CSV table of C-alpha atoms and ligand atoms in Angstrom, one decimal:
chain,number,residue,atom,x,y,z
A,1,MET,CA,-0.1,0.0,0.0
A,2,ALA,CA,1.4,3.4,-0.9
A,3,PRO,CA,2.4,5.2,2.5
A,4,GLY,CA,0.3,8.4,1.8
A,5,LYS,CA,-3.0,6.7,1.2
A,6,PRO,CA,-4.1,5.8,4.8
A,7,ILE,CA,-3.3,9.3,5.9
A,8,LEU,CA,-5.4,10.8,3.3
A,9,LYS,CA,-8.3,8.4,4.2
A,10,ILE,CA,-8.0,9.3,7.9
A,11,THR,CA,-7.8,13.0,7.1
A,12,GLY,CA,-10.9,12.8,5.0
A,13,MET,CA,-12.8,11.0,7.8
A,14,LEU,CA,-11.6,13.5,10.3
A,15,GLY,CA,-12.7,16.4,8.0
A,16,ALA,CA,-16.2,14.8,7.9
A,17,LEU,CA,-16.2,14.4,11.6
A,18,VAL,CA,-15.2,18.1,12.2
A,19,ALA,CA,-18.0,19.1,9.7
A,20,VAL,CA,-20.6,17.1,11.7
A,21,VAL,CA,-19.4,18.7,15.0
A,22,LEU,CA,-19.7,22.2,13.4
A,23,VAL,CA,-23.3,21.5,12.3
A,24,LEU,CA,-24.3,20.1,15.6
A,25,THR,CA,-22.9,23.0,17.6
A,26,GLY,CA,-24.7,25.4,15.4
A,27,ARG,CA,-21.3,26.9,14.1
A,28,ALA,CA,-22.2,26.3,10.4
A,29,SER,CA,-25.7,27.9,10.9
A,30,ALA,CA,-27.0,31.3,11.7
A,31,ASP,CA,-30.1,33.3,11.3
A,32,ARG,CA,-28.6,34.9,8.0
A,33,TYR,CA,-29.4,31.6,6.2
A,34,PRO,CA,-33.2,31.7,5.8
A,35,LEU,CA,-33.6,28.2,4.5
A,36,ASP,CA,-31.8,26.7,7.5
A,37,THR,CA,-33.4,23.7,9.0
A,38,LEU,CA,-31.1,23.9,12.2
A,39,SER,CA,-33.3,26.7,13.9
A,40,PRO,CA,-36.6,25.0,14.4
A,41,LYS,CA,-39.7,27.3,15.2
A,42,SER,CA,-42.4,24.7,15.6
A,43,ASP,CA,-43.2,21.4,17.2
A,44,LEU,CA,-42.9,19.6,13.9
A,45,THR,CA,-39.3,21.0,13.0
A,46,ARG,CA,-37.9,20.7,16.5
A,47,GLU,CA,-38.8,16.9,16.5
A,48,ILE,CA,-37.3,16.4,13.1
A,49,LEU,CA,-34.1,18.3,14.3
A,50,TRP,CA,-33.9,16.0,17.3
A,51,LEU,CA,-34.1,12.9,15.3
A,52,PHE,CA,-31.2,14.3,12.8
A,53,LYS,CA,-29.1,15.0,15.9
A,54,GLU,CA,-29.6,11.7,17.6
A,55,VAL,CA,-28.8,9.7,14.5
A,56,THR,CA,-25.9,11.9,13.5
A,57,ILE,CA,-24.3,11.5,17.1
A,58,LEU,CA,-24.8,7.7,16.8
A,59,ASP,CA,-23.3,7.7,13.4
A,60,SER,CA,-20.4,9.8,14.6
A,61,ILE,CA,-19.6,7.4,17.3
A,62,VAL,CA,-19.7,4.5,14.9
A,63,LEU,CA,-17.4,6.5,12.5
A,64,ALA,CA,-15.1,7.3,15.5
A,65,VAL,CA,-14.9,3.6,16.4
A,66,VAL,CA,-14.2,2.6,12.8
A,67,VAL,CA,-11.6,5.2,12.3
A,68,VAL,CA,-9.7,4.0,15.5
A,69,ALA,CA,-10.1,0.2,14.4
A,70,LEU,CA,-8.8,1.2,10.9
A,71,GLY,CA,-5.9,3.1,12.3
A,72,LEU,CA,-4.9,0.1,14.6
A,73,ALA,CA,-5.2,-2.3,11.6
A,74,ILE,CA,-3.0,0.1,9.5
A,75,PHE,CA,-0.3,1.2,12.0
A,76,VAL,CA,-0.1,-1.4,14.6
A,77,PHE,CA,-1.0,-4.7,13.1
A,78,SER,CA,0.6,-4.1,9.7
A,79,SER,CA,3.3,-7.0,9.8
A,80,ARG,CA,2.6,-9.8,7.5
A,81,THR,CA,2.1,-13.4,8.9
A,82,GLY,CA,5.5,-14.8,9.9
A,83,GLU,CA,7.2,-11.4,10.4
A,84,PRO,CA,8.1,-10.4,13.7
A,85,GLY,CA,5.2,-8.5,15.5
A,86,ALA,CA,2.5,-10.2,13.3
A,87,PRO,CA,-1.0,-10.9,14.9
A,88,SER,CA,-1.9,-14.3,15.7
A,89,VAL,CA,-4.6,-15.7,13.2
A,90,LYS,CA,-7.8,-16.7,14.7
A,91,HIS,CA,-10.4,-18.7,12.7
A,92,SER,CA,-13.4,-18.3,14.9
A,93,ASP,CA,-14.3,-16.4,18.0
A,94,MET,CA,-18.0,-16.8,19.5
A,95,TRP,CA,-17.7,-13.8,21.7
A,96,LEU,CA,-16.3,-11.6,18.9
A,97,GLU,CA,-19.0,-12.8,16.4
A,98,MET,CA,-21.7,-12.2,19.1
A,99,ALA,CA,-20.5,-8.7,19.7
A,100,TRP,CA,-20.4,-7.7,16.1
A,101,THR,CA,-24.0,-9.1,15.7
A,102,ILE,CA,-25.5,-7.6,18.8
A,103,ILE,CA,-24.0,-4.2,19.0
A,104,PRO,CA,-25.0,-3.3,15.4
A,105,ALA,CA,-28.5,-4.7,16.1
A,106,LEU,CA,-28.7,-2.4,19.2
A,107,ILE,CA,-27.5,0.5,17.1
A,108,LEU,CA,-30.3,-0.2,14.5
A,109,ILE,CA,-32.9,-0.4,17.3
A,110,ALA,CA,-31.6,2.9,18.7
A,111,ILE,CA,-32.1,4.5,15.2
A,112,THR,CA,-35.4,2.8,14.3
A,113,VAL,CA,-37.4,3.5,17.6
A,114,PRO,CA,-37.1,7.4,17.4
A,115,THR,CA,-37.4,7.4,13.7
A,116,VAL,CA,-40.8,5.4,13.7
A,117,ARG,CA,-41.9,7.7,16.7
A,118,THR,CA,-41.1,10.9,14.7
A,119,ILE,CA,-42.9,9.5,11.6
A,120,VAL,CA,-46.0,8.8,13.7
A,121,HIS,CA,-45.8,12.2,15.5
A,122,THR,CA,-45.5,14.1,12.1
A,123,GLN,CA,-48.5,12.4,10.6
A,124,PRO,CA,-51.3,14.9,10.1
A,125,ASP,CA,-53.8,12.9,12.0
A,126,ARG,CA,-53.6,14.8,15.1
A,127,TRP,CA,-56.2,17.5,14.6
A,128,PRO,CA,-57.4,18.9,17.9
A,129,GLN,CA,-60.4,21.0,17.9
A,130,GLY,CA,-59.7,24.5,16.8
A,131,ALA,CA,-57.1,23.7,14.4
A,132,LEU,CA,-57.0,26.2,11.5
A,133,THR,CA,-57.1,24.8,8.0
A,134,VAL,CA,-55.1,26.4,5.3
A,135,ARG,CA,-55.5,25.1,1.7
A,136,VAL,CA,-52.2,25.4,-0.2
A,137,VAL,CA,-52.7,25.5,-4.0
A,138,ALA,CA,-49.4,25.1,-5.9
A,139,HIS,CA,-49.2,26.7,-9.4
A,140,GLN,CA,-46.3,27.1,-11.8
A,141,TRP,CA,-44.6,29.1,-10.1
A,142,TRP,CA,-46.4,30.6,-7.2
A,143,TRP,CA,-48.3,29.6,-4.2
A,144,GLU,CA,-52.0,30.4,-3.4
A,145,PHE,CA,-53.3,30.3,0.3
A,146,GLN,CA,-57.0,29.8,1.1
A,147,TYR,CA,-58.5,29.8,4.5
A,148,PRO,CA,-61.8,28.1,3.9
A,149,SER,CA,-63.2,28.8,7.5
A,150,LEU,CA,-62.3,32.5,7.1
A,151,GLY,CA,-63.2,33.2,3.6
A,152,VAL,CA,-59.7,34.6,2.8
A,153,THR,CA,-57.6,34.0,-0.2
A,154,THR,CA,-54.0,35.3,-0.7
A,155,ALA,CA,-50.8,34.5,-2.5
A,156,ASP,CA,-47.1,34.4,-2.0
A,157,GLU,CA,-47.3,35.1,1.8
A,158,VAL,CA,-49.1,32.8,4.3
A,159,HIS,CA,-50.2,34.2,7.7
A,160,ILE,CA,-50.5,31.8,10.5
A,161,PRO,CA,-51.2,32.3,14.2
A,162,ALA,CA,-48.6,31.3,16.8
A,163,ASN,CA,-49.3,28.6,19.2
A,164,ARG,CA,-52.4,27.2,17.4
A,165,VAL,CA,-52.3,24.0,15.4
A,166,VAL,CA,-52.4,24.6,11.6
A,167,HIS,CA,-53.5,22.0,9.3
A,168,PHE,CA,-52.2,22.5,5.7
A,169,GLU,CA,-54.0,20.7,2.8
A,170,LEU,CA,-51.8,20.6,-0.1
A,171,VAL,CA,-53.0,20.4,-3.7
A,172,SER,CA,-51.6,21.3,-7.1
A,173,GLU,CA,-53.2,22.9,-10.2
A,174,ASP,CA,-50.6,21.6,-12.7
A,175,VAL,CA,-47.4,19.5,-11.8
A,176,ILE,CA,-45.9,17.9,-8.7
A,177,HIS,CA,-44.4,20.5,-6.3
A,178,SER,CA,-43.1,20.3,-2.9
A,179,PHE,CA,-44.1,22.4,0.1
A,180,PHE,CA,-41.2,23.3,2.5
A,181,MET,CA,-40.8,25.9,5.1
A,182,PRO,CA,-37.4,24.7,6.7
A,183,ALA,CA,-38.0,26.6,10.1
A,184,ILE,CA,-41.6,25.6,10.6
A,185,GLY,CA,-42.6,22.6,8.5
A,186,GLY,CA,-42.4,20.3,5.5
A,187,LYS,CA,-41.4,19.2,3.3
A,188,ARG,CA,-44.2,17.4,1.6
A,189,ASP,CA,-45.0,16.8,-2.0
A,190,VAL,CA,-47.9,18.5,-3.6
A,191,VAL,CA,-49.3,16.1,-6.2
A,192,PRO,CA,-52.0,16.8,-8.8
A,193,GLY,CA,-55.2,14.9,-8.0
A,194,GLN,CA,-54.3,14.3,-4.4
A,195,VAL,CA,-54.6,16.3,-1.1
A,196,ASN,CA,-51.6,15.8,1.0
A,197,GLN,CA,-51.3,17.4,4.4
A,198,ILE,CA,-49.0,18.7,7.1
A,199,THR,CA,-50.1,19.6,10.6
A,200,LEU,CA,-47.8,21.9,12.8
A,201,ASP,CA,-47.7,24.3,15.8
A,202,ALA,CA,-45.5,27.1,15.1
A,203,ASP,CA,-44.5,28.9,18.5
A,204,VAL,CA,-42.1,31.7,17.6
A,205,PRO,CA,-43.7,34.7,15.8
A,206,GLY,CA,-41.5,35.9,12.9
A,207,GLU,CA,-41.1,35.7,9.1
A,208,TYR,CA,-39.9,32.7,7.6
A,209,TRP,CA,-38.8,31.5,4.2
A,210,GLY,CA,-40.5,28.8,2.1
A,211,GLN,CA,-39.4,27.2,-1.1
A,212,CYS,CA,-40.8,24.7,-3.8
A,213,THR,CA,-38.6,21.7,-3.4
A,214,GLU,CA,-39.6,19.4,-6.2
A,215,PHE,CA,-38.4,20.2,-9.7
A,216,CYS,CA,-41.5,21.6,-11.4
A,217,GLY,CA,-40.2,23.5,-14.4
A,218,THR,CA,-37.7,26.2,-15.6
A,219,GLU,CA,-38.6,28.6,-12.7
A,220,HIS,CA,-38.8,26.0,-9.9
A,221,ALA,CA,-36.1,27.7,-8.0
A,222,ASP,CA,-38.2,31.0,-8.1
A,223,MET,CA,-41.2,29.3,-6.6
A,224,ARG,CA,-40.9,30.8,-3.1
A,225,PHE,CA,-43.0,32.1,-0.4
A,226,ARG,CA,-43.0,33.7,2.9
A,227,ALA,CA,-44.5,32.3,6.0
A,228,PHE,CA,-45.5,34.9,8.7
A,229,VAL,CA,-46.1,33.5,12.1
A,230,ASP,CA,-48.2,36.2,13.9
A,231,THR,CA,-49.1,36.6,17.4
A,232,PRO,CA,-52.9,35.6,17.8
A,233,GLY,CA,-53.9,39.3,18.1
A,234,ASP,CA,-51.9,40.2,14.9
A,235,PHE,CA,-53.4,37.2,13.0
A,236,ASP,CA,-56.9,38.3,14.0
A,237,LYS,CA,-56.1,41.8,12.8
A,238,TRP,CA,-54.7,40.4,9.5
A,239,VAL,CA,-57.8,38.2,8.9
A,240,ALA,CA,-60.2,41.2,9.7
A,241,HIS,CA,-58.3,43.4,7.2
A,242,GLN,CA,-58.3,40.7,4.5
A,243,LEU,CA,-62.1,40.5,4.8
A,244,GLU,CA,-62.3,44.2,4.1
A,245,PRO,CA,-63.4,45.1,0.5
A,246,PRO,CA,-60.5,46.4,-1.7
A,247,VAL,CA,-59.7,50.1,-2.0
A,248,LYS,CA,-61.7,51.8,-4.7
A,249,PRO,CA,-59.6,55.0,-5.6
A,250,ASP,CA,-61.9,58.0,-6.7
A,251,SER,CA,-59.4,60.1,-8.4
A,252,GLY,CA,-55.8,60.3,-9.5
A,253,PRO,CA,-53.4,57.8,-11.2
A,254,ALA,CA,-54.7,54.9,-9.0
A,255,ALA,CA,-58.4,55.6,-10.3
A,256,ASP,CA,-57.1,55.8,-13.9
A,257,GLY,CA,-55.2,52.4,-13.2
A,258,ALA,CA,-58.3,50.8,-11.8
A,259,LYS,CA,-60.0,51.4,-15.3
A,260,ILE,CA,-57.0,50.1,-17.2
A,261,PHE,CA,-57.2,47.0,-14.9
A,262,ALA,CA,-60.7,46.4,-15.7
A,263,ASN,CA,-60.4,46.7,-19.5
A,264,ALA,CA,-57.1,44.8,-19.8
A,265,PRO,CA,-56.8,41.0,-19.7
A,266,CYS,CA,-55.7,41.4,-16.0
A,267,ALA,CA,-59.3,40.8,-14.8
A,268,ILE,CA,-59.6,37.4,-16.7
A,269,CYS,CA,-57.1,35.8,-14.4
A,270,HIS,CA,-56.7,37.9,-11.3
A,271,THR,CA,-59.3,38.3,-8.7
A,272,ILE,CA,-59.9,41.6,-7.0
A,273,LYS,CA,-63.0,40.9,-4.8
A,274,GLY,CA,-66.0,42.9,-6.0
A,275,VAL,CA,-64.1,44.2,-9.0
A,276,SER,CA,-62.9,41.1,-11.0
A,277,GLY,CA,-63.0,37.4,-10.9
A,278,PHE,CA,-61.1,34.5,-12.4
A,279,SER,CA,-63.5,33.7,-15.4
A,280,LYS,CA,-63.7,30.1,-16.1
A,281,GLU,CA,-65.2,30.8,-19.5
A,282,TYR,CA,-62.7,33.3,-20.8
A,283,ASN,CA,-59.4,32.2,-19.1
A,284,PHE,CA,-56.2,31.3,-20.5
A,285,GLY,CA,-56.3,28.0,-19.0
A,286,PHE,CA,-54.8,29.2,-15.7
A,287,ARG,CA,-55.4,31.5,-12.8
A,288,GLY,CA,-53.2,34.2,-11.4
A,289,PRO,CA,-52.9,35.5,-7.8
A,290,ASP,CA,-55.7,37.1,-5.9
A,291,LEU,CA,-54.8,40.8,-5.8
A,292,THR,CA,-57.5,42.1,-3.4
A,293,HIS,CA,-54.9,43.2,-0.9
A,294,PHE,CA,-51.9,43.0,-3.2
A,295,GLY,CA,-50.4,46.4,-1.9
A,296,GLU,CA,-49.9,45.2,1.5
A,297,ARG,CA,-47.8,42.2,0.7
A,298,THR,CA,-44.0,42.5,1.2
A,299,THR,CA,-43.1,40.4,-1.8
A,300,MET,CA,-44.3,39.4,-5.2
A,301,ALA,CA,-44.1,37.2,-8.3
A,302,GLY,CA,-43.5,34.0,-6.2
A,303,SER,CA,-41.9,36.0,-3.6
A,304,ILE,CA,-38.8,36.5,-5.5
A,305,MET,CA,-38.8,40.2,-5.2
A,306,ASP,CA,-39.8,43.1,-2.9
A,307,ASN,CA,-43.2,44.5,-3.7
A,308,THR,CA,-42.1,48.0,-4.8
A,309,PRO,CA,-43.7,50.2,-7.7
A,310,GLU,CA,-40.4,49.7,-9.7
A,311,ASN,CA,-40.6,46.0,-9.5
A,312,VAL,CA,-44.3,45.8,-10.2
A,313,ALA,CA,-43.7,47.9,-13.3
A,314,LYS,CA,-40.9,45.8,-14.3
A,315,TRP,CA,-43.0,42.6,-13.8
A,316,ILE,CA,-46.1,43.9,-15.8
A,317,GLU,CA,-44.0,45.4,-18.6
A,318,ASN,CA,-42.2,42.0,-19.4
A,319,PRO,CA,-42.8,39.1,-16.9
A,320,ASP,CA,-40.9,36.7,-19.0
A,321,ALA,CA,-37.8,38.9,-18.6
A,322,VAL,CA,-38.1,38.4,-14.8
A,323,LYS,CA,-39.2,34.8,-14.8
A,324,PRO,CA,-38.7,33.1,-18.1
A,325,GLY,CA,-41.5,30.7,-19.2
A,326,VAL,CA,-43.9,32.4,-16.7
A,327,LYS,CA,-47.7,32.0,-17.8
A,328,MET,CA,-48.5,35.7,-17.3
A,329,PRO,CA,-48.2,37.4,-20.7
A,330,ALA,CA,-46.7,40.9,-21.4
A,331,LEU,CA,-49.6,43.3,-22.1
A,332,GLY,CA,-47.8,45.9,-24.0
A,333,LEU,CA,-48.3,48.6,-21.4
A,334,SER,CA,-45.9,51.3,-21.0
A,335,GLY,CA,-45.5,54.9,-20.1
A,336,PRO,CA,-48.3,56.6,-18.1
A,337,GLU,CA,-50.8,53.5,-18.5
A,338,LEU,CA,-48.1,51.4,-16.9
A,339,SER,CA,-47.4,53.7,-14.0
A,340,GLU,CA,-51.2,54.2,-13.5
A,341,LEU,CA,-51.9,50.4,-13.3
A,342,VAL,CA,-48.9,50.1,-10.8
A,343,ALA,CA,-50.4,53.0,-8.8
A,344,TYR,CA,-53.8,51.1,-8.6
A,345,LEU,CA,-52.2,47.8,-7.7
A,346,GLU,CA,-49.9,49.4,-4.8
A,347,SER,CA,-53.1,51.1,-3.5
A,348,LEU,CA,-54.7,47.9,-2.8
A,349,LYS,CA,-53.7,47.7,0.8
B,401,LIG,CU1,-42.8,24.1,-7.7
B,401,LIG,CU2,-40.7,23.3,-7.9
């Protein structure tokens, strides 16, 4: 054996061990990584992280034992049979064989029991009274959120109350997607013709990132969303506001923009409650996000950019330039017409 090779092997293994230790101690993770699974903010993600750590610690112990045994074999017992210092050869040893059967069996049990327990705990069949149902509809490439019991529909940003069980029903309008909010829950596939579910209780108010995690076309990576875990009071306020009718501007650019909206094809795909509704008869074969309270969302276009007048204008002018392959067509609007339409959309607070 070439003298350098065992060293390389051991160095590689030690490197992996250091990486595991860094991850476990949180050194490789920080709040600046918004899709980090190591800072759980719900019962579901906390339990999954606990299982991950338990298995990783067990695996690290096994790795350490194997590395030490390998080191001994390489450096201490390297003499060949017949040479001075050669180990004696045994053809059978009952105790040794029992040990290497029983110890791995115990390790497998130590991994299996908590794994099965976590699988059972994370099944969505634990719906206590008072759970809030949110229907998540996946589209290429944006997320729609419906609250059937509250009569609210929104897009790109989901609000849920802290310390209350939320039951997500996941459906797809087109292809297979996957719903994942690393800090609070998921991931679970969203499959056409099927209703998948996730139940969780998020307990730390805050803003968390979500992402589609099943390749669903060219803009899969830009199929993002935000999850806002609100205090119960803030959530009630948000719901009350969502139930209010949309702003109807009387004059100024926003009022002119409202007329442009109603006469442009926007109104065929996008709902603004009391103004326009998705038309099953005259649609392009797909639906766009509900815009009733568009102006108060912080992000847009699958949560890939901040909701600012500049970004809205850029998006409407040429959606395909922002998100190649997107279903929203360019409407040929520019100049004052475009800025009036943007003013109207931004007024929908
Ligand atoms: Cu939707 Cu990937």
